[in-house]
mmCIF file of C-alpha atoms in Angstrom:
data_model
loop_
_atom_site.group_PDB
_atom_site.id
_atom_site.type_symbol
_atom_site.label_atom_id
_atom_site.label_comp_id
_atom_site.label_asym_id
_atom_site.label_seq_id
_atom_site.Cartn_x
_atom_site.Cartn_y
_atom_site.Cartn_z
ATOM 1 C CA MET T 1378 3.076 -9.994 -3.011
ATOM 2 C CA SER T 1379 0.795 -7.126 -2.045
ATOM 3 C CA ILE T 1380 -1.076 -5.803 0.951
ATOM 4 C CA LYS T 1381 -3.403 -3.312 -0.747
ATOM 5 C CA ASP T 1382 -6.134 -5.893 -0.875
ATOM 6 C CA LYS T 1383 -5.671 -6.640 2.844
ATOM 7 C CA LEU T 1384 -6.029 -3.056 4.062
ATOM 8 C CA PRO T 1385 -9.561 -1.632 4.648
ATOM 9 C CA GLY T 1386 -8.942 1.865 3.397
ATOM 10 C CA LEU T 1387 -6.331 4.574 2.759
ATOM 11 C CA LEU T 1388 -6.218 5.845 6.337
ATOM 12 C CA GLY T 1389 -5.089 3.787 9.291
ATOM 13 C CA PHE T 1390 -4.129 4.573 12.878
ATOM 14 C CA GLY T 1391 -0.556 4.448 14.195
ATOM 15 C CA THR T 1392 -0.514 3.827 17.926
ATOM 16 C CA ALA T 1393 3.013 4.921 18.931
ATOM 17 C CA PRO T 1394 1.604 7.917 20.821
ATOM 18 C CA LEU T 1395 -0.549 5.542 22.967
ATOM 19 C CA GLY T 1396 2.736 4.277 24.401
ATOM 20 C CA ASN T 1397 3.194 7.666 26.098
ATOM 21 C CA MET T 1398 5.455 9.021 23.386
ATOM 22 C CA PHE T 1399 6.716 12.449 24.474
ATOM 23 C CA ARG T 1400 4.111 12.819 27.280
ATOM 24 C CA ASN T 1401 2.185 10.906 29.954
ATOM 25 C CA ILE T 1402 -1.192 10.337 28.343
ATOM 26 C CA PRO T 1403 -4.118 9.560 30.651
ATOM 27 C CA GLU T 1404 -5.599 6.108 30.148
ATOM 28 C CA ALA T 1405 -9.095 7.475 29.413
ATOM 29 C CA GLU T 1406 -7.721 9.838 26.771
ATOM 30 C CA ALA T 1407 -5.794 7.068 25.099
ATOM 31 C CA LEU T 1408 -8.831 4.753 24.939
ATOM 32 C CA ALA T 1409 -11.042 7.607 23.716
ATOM 33 C CA THR T 1410 -8.647 8.244 20.878
ATOM 34 C CA VAL T 1411 -8.981 4.668 19.633
ATOM 35 C CA ASP T 1412 -12.748 4.912 20.023
ATOM 36 C CA ALA T 1413 -12.694 8.113 17.905
ATOM 37 C CA ALA T 1414 -10.721 6.359 15.205
ATOM 38 C CA TRP T 1415 -13.229 3.558 15.160
ATOM 39 C CA ASP T 1416 -16.197 5.970 15.094
ATOM 40 C CA HIS T 1417 -14.627 7.725 12.104
ATOM 41 C CA GLY T 1418 -14.447 4.520 10.175
ATOM 42 C CA ILE T 1419 -10.796 3.588 10.647
ATOM 43 C CA ARG T 1420 -10.370 -0.184 10.582
ATOM 44 C CA TYR T 1421 -6.515 -0.616 10.350
ATOM 45 C CA PHE T 1422 -4.564 -0.321 13.561
ATOM 46 C CA ASP T 1423 -0.782 -0.608 13.841
ATOM 47 C CA THR T 1424 1.130 -1.051 17.025
ATOM 48 C CA ALA T 1425 4.400 -2.479 18.426
ATOM 49 C CA PRO T 1426 5.895 -3.857 21.643
ATOM 50 C CA PHE T 1427 8.404 -1.017 21.507
ATOM 51 C CA TYR T 1428 5.753 1.632 22.044
ATOM 52 C CA GLY T 1429 5.946 2.241 25.759
ATOM 53 C CA ALA T 1430 7.278 -1.265 26.470
ATOM 54 C CA GLY T 1431 3.919 -2.863 25.613
ATOM 55 C CA LEU T 1432 1.717 -0.012 26.787
ATOM 56 C CA ALA T 1433 0.319 0.865 23.343
ATOM 57 C CA GLU T 1434 -0.533 -2.804 22.679
ATOM 58 C CA ILE T 1435 -2.307 -3.128 26.022
ATOM 59 C CA ARG T 1436 -4.303 0.044 25.482
ATOM 60 C CA LEU T 1437 -5.154 -0.844 21.870
ATOM 61 C CA GLY T 1438 -6.282 -4.307 22.915
ATOM 62 C CA ALA T 1439 -8.526 -2.901 25.634
ATOM 63 C CA ALA T 1440 -10.110 -0.410 23.276
ATOM 64 C CA LEU T 1441 -10.744 -2.968 20.497
ATOM 65 C CA ALA T 1442 -12.062 -5.661 22.777
ATOM 66 C CA LYS T 1443 -15.674 -4.390 22.238
ATOM 67 C CA HIS T 1444 -15.455 -4.996 18.477
ATOM 68 C CA ARG T 1445 -15.601 -8.188 16.385
ATOM 69 C CA ARG T 1446 -12.072 -9.301 15.436
ATOM 70 C CA ASP T 1447 -13.159 -9.857 11.793
ATOM 71 C CA ASP T 1448 -14.108 -6.173 11.532
ATOM 72 C CA TYR T 1449 -10.578 -4.696 11.655
ATOM 73 C CA VAL T 1450 -7.056 -5.286 10.447
ATOM 74 C CA LEU T 1451 -4.266 -5.414 13.034
ATOM 75 C CA SER T 1452 -0.499 -5.248 12.721
ATOM 76 C CA THR T 1453 2.282 -5.294 15.250
ATOM 77 C CA LYS T 1454 6.000 -5.767 15.146
ATOM 78 C CA VAL T 1455 8.789 -8.120 16.161
ATOM 79 C CA GLY T 1456 12.424 -7.529 17.033
ATOM 80 C CA ARG T 1457 12.064 -6.464 20.670
ATOM 81 C CA LEU T 1458 11.002 -8.502 23.620
ATOM 82 C CA VAL T 1459 9.338 -6.930 26.686
ATOM 83 C CA LEU T 1460 10.566 -8.536 29.874
ATOM 84 C CA ASP T 1461 9.052 -8.623 33.358
ATOM 85 C CA GLU T 1462 12.120 -7.054 34.919
ATOM 86 C CA THR T 1463 12.316 -3.282 34.913
ATOM 87 C CA GLU T 1464 14.841 -0.620 33.879
ATOM 88 C CA GLU T 1465 15.211 3.137 34.011
ATOM 89 C CA THR T 1466 13.243 4.492 31.023
ATOM 90 C CA THR T 1467 15.324 7.629 30.659
ATOM 91 C CA THR T 1468 18.613 5.855 30.114
ATOM 92 C CA ARG T 1469 17.573 3.319 27.442
ATOM 93 C CA ASP T 1470 19.835 3.083 24.384
ATOM 94 C CA LEU T 1471 17.541 3.922 21.534
ATOM 95 C CA GLY T 1472 20.085 5.085 19.010
ATOM 96 C CA GLU T 1473 18.955 8.369 17.544
ATOM 97 C CA LYS T 1474 15.588 8.151 19.309
ATOM 98 C CA GLY T 1475 16.743 8.677 22.906
ATOM 99 C CA GLY T 1476 14.040 9.452 25.444
ATOM 100 C CA LEU T 1477 11.254 8.647 23.053
ATOM 101 C CA PHE T 1478 9.194 6.601 25.514
ATOM 102 C CA GLU T 1479 10.506 7.748 28.895
ATOM 103 C CA PHE T 1480 6.850 7.951 30.103
ATOM 104 C CA GLY T 1481 6.121 4.353 29.055
ATOM 105 C CA ARG T 1482 6.164 1.203 31.142
ATOM 106 C CA PRO T 1483 9.477 0.499 32.859
ATOM 107 C CA ASN T 1484 9.694 -3.047 31.595
ATOM 108 C CA LYS T 1485 13.092 -3.932 30.145
ATOM 109 C CA LEU T 1486 13.347 -4.140 26.339
ATOM 110 C CA VAL T 1487 15.664 -6.635 24.629
ATOM 111 C CA ASN T 1488 16.513 -6.475 20.927
ATOM 112 C CA ASP T 1489 16.292 -9.889 19.323
ATOM 113 C CA TYR T 1490 15.449 -10.726 15.682
ATOM 114 C CA SER T 1491 16.085 -14.471 15.936
ATOM 115 C CA ALA T 1492 13.520 -17.103 14.995
ATOM 116 C CA GLU T 1493 12.865 -18.080 18.618
ATOM 117 C CA ALA T 1494 12.452 -14.466 19.754
ATOM 118 C CA THR T 1495 10.134 -13.754 16.798
ATOM 119 C CA LEU T 1496 7.737 -16.471 17.818
ATOM 120 C CA ARG T 1497 7.897 -15.451 21.446
ATOM 121 C CA SER T 1498 7.283 -11.792 20.537
ATOM 122 C CA ILE T 1499 4.198 -12.702 18.571
ATOM 123 C CA GLU T 1500 2.856 -14.782 21.440
ATOM 124 C CA ASP T 1501 3.475 -11.984 23.913
ATOM 125 C CA SER T 1502 1.838 -9.421 21.630
ATOM 126 C CA LEU T 1503 -1.283 -11.606 21.297
ATOM 127 C CA LYS T 1504 -1.615 -11.633 25.080
ATOM 128 C CA ARG T 1505 -1.169 -7.876 25.445
ATOM 129 C CA LEU T 1506 -3.564 -7.187 22.551
ATOM 130 C CA ASN T 1507 -6.096 -9.706 23.935
ATOM 131 C CA THR T 1508 -6.627 -11.243 20.516
ATOM 132 C CA ASP T 1509 -6.210 -14.579 18.845
ATOM 133 C CA ARG T 1510 -4.449 -13.520 15.657
ATOM 134 C CA LEU T 1511 -2.415 -10.886 13.818
ATOM 135 C CA ASP T 1512 -2.950 -9.841 10.209
ATOM 136 C CA ILE T 1513 0.347 -8.253 9.437
ATOM 137 C CA VAL T 1514 3.704 -8.466 11.201
ATOM 138 C CA TRP T 1515 6.478 -5.944 10.638
ATOM 139 C CA VAL T 1516 10.155 -6.541 11.502
ATOM 140 C CA HIS T 1517 10.934 -3.398 13.556
ATOM 141 C CA ASP T 1518 13.788 -0.933 13.247
ATOM 142 C CA ILE T 1519 16.586 -3.004 11.664
ATOM 143 C CA ALA T 1520 18.274 0.168 10.467
ATOM 144 C CA GLN T 1521 21.092 2.545 11.155
ATOM 145 C CA ASP T 1522 19.017 4.998 13.184
ATOM 146 C CA PHE T 1523 18.848 2.454 16.014
ATOM 147 C CA TYR T 1524 21.978 0.337 15.563
ATOM 148 C CA GLY T 1525 24.541 2.579 13.881
ATOM 149 C CA ASP T 1526 27.303 0.584 12.184
ATOM 150 C CA GLU T 1527 25.888 -2.623 13.679
ATOM 151 C CA TRP T 1528 22.653 -2.467 11.731
ATOM 152 C CA LEU T 1529 23.791 -4.860 8.980
ATOM 153 C CA ALA T 1530 24.689 -7.464 11.620
ATOM 154 C CA GLN T 1531 21.178 -7.103 13.111
ATOM 155 C CA PHE T 1532 19.701 -7.290 9.566
ATOM 156 C CA GLU T 1533 21.525 -10.607 9.015
ATOM 157 C CA ILE T 1534 20.096 -12.050 12.226
ATOM 158 C CA ALA T 1535 16.627 -11.013 11.052
ATOM 159 C CA ARG T 1536 17.215 -12.477 7.583
ATOM 160 C CA LYS T 1537 18.021 -15.890 9.032
ATOM 161 C CA GLY T 1538 15.481 -15.612 11.830
ATOM 162 C CA ALA T 1539 12.447 -13.330 11.646
ATOM 163 C CA PHE T 1540 12.198 -13.292 7.815
ATOM 164 C CA ARG T 1541 12.053 -17.047 7.577
ATOM 165 C CA VAL T 1542 9.673 -17.497 10.471
ATOM 166 C CA LEU T 1543 7.246 -14.905 9.134
ATOM 167 C CA THR T 1544 7.391 -16.358 5.657
ATOM 168 C CA ARG T 1545 6.462 -19.749 7.090
ATOM 169 C CA LEU T 1546 3.655 -18.231 9.188
ATOM 170 C CA ARG T 1547 2.295 -16.551 6.110
ATOM 171 C CA GLU T 1548 2.465 -19.749 4.053
ATOM 172 C CA GLU T 1549 0.622 -21.559 6.903
ATOM 173 C CA GLY T 1550 -2.078 -18.904 6.959
ATOM 174 C CA VAL T 1551 -1.268 -17.854 10.529
ATOM 175 C CA ILE T 1552 -0.610 -14.288 9.312
ATOM 176 C CA LYS T 1553 -1.689 -12.623 6.122
ATOM 177 C CA ALA T 1554 1.422 -10.596 5.382
ATOM 178 C CA TRP T 1555 4.793 -9.439 6.641
ATOM 179 C CA GLY T 1556 7.470 -6.869 5.929
ATOM 180 C CA LEU T 1557 9.749 -4.319 7.523
ATOM 181 C CA GLY T 1558 8.687 -1.456 9.791
ATOM 182 C CA VAL T 1559 11.559 1.034 9.592
ATOM 183 C CA ASN T 1560 12.548 4.716 9.554
ATOM 184 C CA ARG T 1561 15.169 4.281 6.835
ATOM 185 C CA VAL T 1562 15.041 3.344 3.139
ATOM 186 C CA GLU T 1563 18.181 1.236 3.035
ATOM 187 C CA PRO T 1564 16.910 -1.939 4.794
ATOM 188 C CA CYS T 1565 13.900 -1.982 2.495
ATOM 189 C CA GLU T 1566 16.137 -1.821 -0.592
ATOM 190 C CA LEU T 1567 18.312 -4.540 0.819
ATOM 191 C CA THR T 1568 15.338 -6.774 1.485
ATOM 192 C CA LEU T 1569 14.066 -6.317 -2.113
ATOM 193 C CA ASP T 1570 17.456 -7.561 -3.357
ATOM 194 C CA LEU T 1571 17.207 -10.830 -1.440
ATOM 195 C CA SER T 1572 16.126 -13.883 -3.424
ATOM 196 C CA GLU T 1573 14.689 -15.893 -0.515
ATOM 197 C CA ALA T 1574 12.781 -13.197 1.355
ATOM 198 C CA LYS T 1575 9.560 -12.025 -0.283
ATOM 199 C CA PRO T 1576 7.857 -9.387 1.909
ATOM 200 C CA ASP T 1577 4.374 -8.164 1.140
ATOM 201 C CA GLY T 1578 5.050 -4.549 2.052
ATOM 202 C CA PHE T 1579 7.020 -2.053 4.036
ATOM 203 C CA LEU T 1580 5.867 0.308 6.808
ATOM 204 C CA LEU T 1581 8.165 3.232 6.047
ATOM 205 C CA ALA T 1582 8.011 5.976 8.735
ATOM 206 C CA GLY T 1583 9.079 9.528 7.966
ATOM 207 C CA ARG T 1584 10.736 8.829 4.634
ATOM 208 C CA TYR T 1585 7.925 9.660 2.234
ATOM 209 C CA THR T 1586 6.673 13.013 3.562
ATOM 210 C CA LEU T 1587 6.624 16.623 2.414
ATOM 211 C CA LEU T 1588 9.938 17.143 4.285
ATOM 212 C CA ASP T 1589 11.770 14.019 3.242
ATOM 213 C CA HIS T 1590 10.956 11.951 0.191
ATOM 214 C CA GLU T 1591 13.667 12.246 -2.533
ATOM 215 C CA ARG T 1592 15.634 9.058 -1.767
ATOM 216 C CA ALA T 1593 12.480 6.932 -1.398
ATOM 217 C CA LEU T 1594 11.016 8.464 -4.542
ATOM 218 C CA GLN T 1595 14.035 7.814 -6.694
ATOM 219 C CA ARG T 1596 15.108 4.373 -5.369
ATOM 220 C CA LEU T 1597 12.590 2.524 -3.186
ATOM 221 C CA MET T 1598 9.277 3.337 -4.749
ATOM 222 C CA PRO T 1599 10.135 2.116 -8.261
ATOM 223 C CA ALA T 1600 11.865 -1.016 -6.984
ATOM 224 C CA ALA T 1601 8.971 -1.855 -4.634
ATOM 225 C CA ALA T 1602 6.338 -1.245 -7.322
ATOM 226 C CA LYS T 1603 8.269 -3.511 -9.724
ATOM 227 C CA GLN T 1604 8.008 -6.366 -7.214
ATOM 228 C CA ASN T 1605 4.435 -5.527 -6.225
ATOM 229 C CA VAL T 1606 5.503 -4.711 -2.695
ATOM 230 C CA ASP T 1607 3.279 -1.990 -1.228
ATOM 231 C CA ILE T 1608 4.301 0.839 1.072
ATOM 232 C CA VAL T 1609 2.406 1.937 4.143
ATOM 233 C CA VAL T 1610 3.548 5.441 5.072
ATOM 234 C CA GLY T 1611 4.016 6.003 8.802
ATOM 235 C CA GLY T 1612 4.808 9.377 10.297
ATOM 236 C CA PRO T 1613 3.281 11.471 7.485
ATOM 237 C CA TYR T 1614 3.523 14.540 9.694
ATOM 238 C CA SER T 1615 7.286 13.963 10.249
ATOM 239 C CA SER T 1616 6.938 13.381 14.039
ATOM 240 C CA GLY T 1617 4.497 16.211 14.389
ATOM 241 C CA ILE T 1618 6.233 19.248 12.866
ATOM 242 C CA LEU T 1619 3.781 19.201 9.921
ATOM 243 C CA ALA T 1620 0.775 19.071 12.291
ATOM 244 C CA GLY T 1621 1.593 21.998 14.533
ATOM 245 C CA GLY T 1622 4.094 20.152 16.743
ATOM 246 C CA THR T 1623 7.700 20.828 17.489
ATOM 247 C CA HIS T 1624 9.370 17.463 16.745
ATOM 248 C CA PHE T 1625 11.045 16.183 13.656
ATOM 249 C CA GLU T 1626 12.638 12.748 13.508
ATOM 250 C CA TYR T 1627 11.381 12.206 17.090
ATOM 251 C CA GLN T 1628 13.598 15.136 18.395
ATOM 252 C CA LYS T 1629 13.192 18.855 18.702
ATOM 253 C CA ALA T 1630 13.132 20.267 15.161
ATOM 254 C CA SER T 1631 16.221 22.056 13.971
ATOM 255 C CA PRO T 1632 16.094 25.715 12.807
ATOM 256 C CA GLU T 1633 16.546 24.537 9.214
ATOM 257 C CA ILE T 1634 13.551 22.230 9.370
ATOM 258 C CA ILE T 1635 11.435 24.890 11.115
ATOM 259 C CA ALA T 1636 12.320 27.340 8.353
ATOM 260 C CA LYS T 1637 11.326 24.852 5.663
ATOM 261 C CA VAL T 1638 8.050 24.181 7.331
ATOM 262 C CA GLU T 1639 7.372 27.918 7.488
ATOM 263 C CA ARG T 1640 7.950 28.140 3.722
ATOM 264 C CA ILE T 1641 5.450 25.303 3.171
ATOM 265 C CA LYS T 1642 2.951 26.967 5.469
ATOM 266 C CA ALA T 1643 3.305 30.227 3.521
ATOM 267 C CA VAL T 1644 2.450 28.428 0.237
ATOM 268 C CA ALA T 1645 -0.418 26.613 1.940
ATOM 269 C CA GLU T 1646 -1.874 29.876 3.277
ATOM 270 C CA ARG T 1647 -1.749 31.493 -0.129
ATOM 271 C CA HIS T 1648 -3.810 28.690 -1.603
ATOM 272 C CA ARG T 1649 -6.000 28.226 1.507
ATOM 273 C CA VAL T 1650 -4.771 24.680 1.973
ATOM 274 C CA GLY T 1651 -4.362 22.928 5.309
ATOM 275 C CA ILE T 1652 -0.847 21.682 5.834
ATOM 276 C CA LYS T 1653 -2.108 18.439 7.278
ATOM 277 C CA ALA T 1654 -4.175 17.892 4.124
ATOM 278 C CA ALA T 1655 -1.094 18.559 1.958
ATOM 279 C CA ALA T 1656 0.969 16.133 4.069
ATOM 280 C CA LEU T 1657 -1.487 13.248 3.928
ATOM 281 C CA GLN T 1658 -2.510 13.642 0.341
ATOM 282 C CA PHE T 1659 1.147 13.998 -0.834
ATOM 283 C CA SER T 1660 2.104 10.683 0.763
ATOM 284 C CA LEU T 1661 -0.892 8.908 -0.716
ATOM 285 C CA ALA T 1662 -0.356 10.278 -4.240
ATOM 286 C CA ASN T 1663 2.509 7.922 -4.972
ATOM 287 C CA PRO T 1664 1.058 4.803 -6.612
ATOM 288 C CA ALA T 1665 3.329 2.529 -4.571
ATOM 289 C CA VAL T 1666 1.630 3.734 -1.340
ATOM 290 C CA ALA T 1667 -1.179 1.581 -0.023
ATOM 291 C CA ALA T 1668 -2.150 3.539 3.087
ATOM 292 C CA VAL T 1669 -0.998 6.241 5.464
ATOM 293 C CA ILE T 1670 -1.160 5.823 9.236
ATOM 294 C CA PRO T 1671 -0.746 9.030 11.214
ATOM 295 C CA GLY T 1672 -0.541 8.720 14.948
ATOM 296 C CA ALA T 1673 -2.759 10.486 17.463
ATOM 297 C CA SER T 1674 -3.126 10.721 21.211
ATOM 298 C CA ARG T 1675 -6.148 13.051 21.374
ATOM 299 C CA PRO T 1676 -9.622 12.107 20.011
ATOM 300 C CA GLU T 1677 -10.116 15.341 18.120
ATOM 301 C CA ARG T 1678 -7.083 14.667 15.939
ATOM 302 C CA ILE T 1679 -8.868 11.769 14.224
ATOM 303 C CA ALA T 1680 -11.545 14.067 12.788
ATOM 304 C CA GLU T 1681 -8.783 16.424 11.643
ATOM 305 C CA ASP T 1682 -7.120 13.565 9.761
ATOM 306 C CA GLN T 1683 -10.378 12.547 8.100
ATOM 307 C CA ALA T 1684 -11.023 16.109 7.056
ATOM 308 C CA ALA T 1685 -7.470 16.455 5.739
ATOM 309 C CA LEU T 1686 -7.909 13.365 3.582
ATOM 310 C CA ALA T 1687 -11.127 14.729 2.072
ATOM 311 C CA ALA T 1688 -9.954 18.266 1.531
ATOM 312 C CA VAL T 1689 -9.761 19.637 -2.041
ATOM 313 C CA ILE T 1690 -6.303 20.966 -2.905
ATOM 314 C CA PRO T 1691 -5.926 23.134 -5.998
ATOM 315 C CA ALA T 1692 -3.356 22.091 -8.585
ATOM 316 C CA ALA T 1693 -1.809 25.556 -8.270
ATOM 317 C CA PHE T 1694 -0.657 24.671 -4.726
ATOM 318 C CA TRP T 1695 1.359 21.728 -6.038
ATOM 319 C CA ASP T 1696 2.688 23.807 -8.887
ATOM 320 C CA GLU T 1697 4.081 26.363 -6.515
ATOM 321 C CA MET T 1698 5.467 23.693 -4.233
ATOM 322 C CA ARG T 1699 7.433 22.390 -7.230
ATOM 323 C CA ALA T 1700 8.412 25.843 -8.349
ATOM 324 C CA GLN T 1701 9.832 26.649 -4.952
ATOM 325 C CA LYS T 1702 11.560 23.244 -4.847
ATOM 326 C CA LEU T 1703 9.698 22.264 -1.687
ATOM 327 C CA ILE T 1704 8.835 18.927 -3.285
ATOM 328 C CA ALA T 1705 10.791 17.010 -5.912
ATOM 329 C CA ALA T 1706 10.020 17.921 -9.503
ATOM 330 C CA ASP T 1707 8.972 14.377 -10.338
ATOM 331 C CA ALA T 1708 7.122 13.559 -7.129
ATOM 332 C CA PRO T 1709 3.523 12.495 -7.888
ATOM 333 C CA THR T 1710 0.838 14.793 -6.512
ATOM 334 C CA PRO T 1711 -2.934 14.345 -6.236
ATOM 335 C CA ALA T 1712 -3.327 16.789 -9.163
ATOM 336 C CA ASP T 1713 -1.125 14.545 -11.333
ATOM 337 C CA ARG T 1714 -3.313 11.503 -10.531
ATOM 338 C CA LYS T 1715 -6.537 13.326 -11.281
ATOM 339 C CA GLY T 1716 -5.167 14.385 -14.620
ATOM 340 C CA LYS T 1717 -4.658 10.763 -15.704
#
């Protein structure tokens, strides 16, 4: 199983910010950001019902309506249903991600990884996205950060429900690939150990970045590569702290994280390297990684991402990052790959 041959490039677009993550984004600005991604050649777009209770899907569908469906790759997620009834957005139980989409739509969200809910979720997403098909479907957030000690029970529901439905849809040609879309390594490792579930890839957010990569590097990447299961890296800027923002893990960054970022910035400045370039290129340097999908809510950010991907980073920068133990000693870097 693999998704590298299904993705149209190394850089995709993550649409979580279009669901009004952290702030109330004007409609015109959100649509212009998708247009900017398209104009800069991005042809892979990832979204989810969770992002603003369907808001990101609606906005993405509106922006992509002017383009031929065959010209881009689209992924969304299952595991949460968006209902017509409403709820208070500031009091939703989102585990460790409280308040993440308080500016999103007020529609009630229901967690459900069953077979029936998976099919309904896909049908609802197709309507919101105004499209006739999905290319990739990720099973969303079956991990401890959202469910605490109950995450294994949710995983078991998904194993019997969503996993089997998505496998069947792939076999029937309805979708091209499926996997997990999570912020933790553990559910990916557990899925790889299953005999009956054969995912094509994982969308792993925030776990293979400059700030957090050791567990994924040591455990997940080798196991995934062995089974030819590719990794799409989400959140390469660690919720924004590596791109000039103030959030890490979707919350205000701690003093310890801020201090580490300052150390990385100091190394980057000495070598005249942009920290966004270092973040994107580090994630992509691992051979198990198929693509990276930073999010954006402002059009100008897209050009910054493209420039970061193309920037030349001297090997001395990576050498100093290793020497200062800011990256793992055995983490692949772009300099390592060029030397092969």
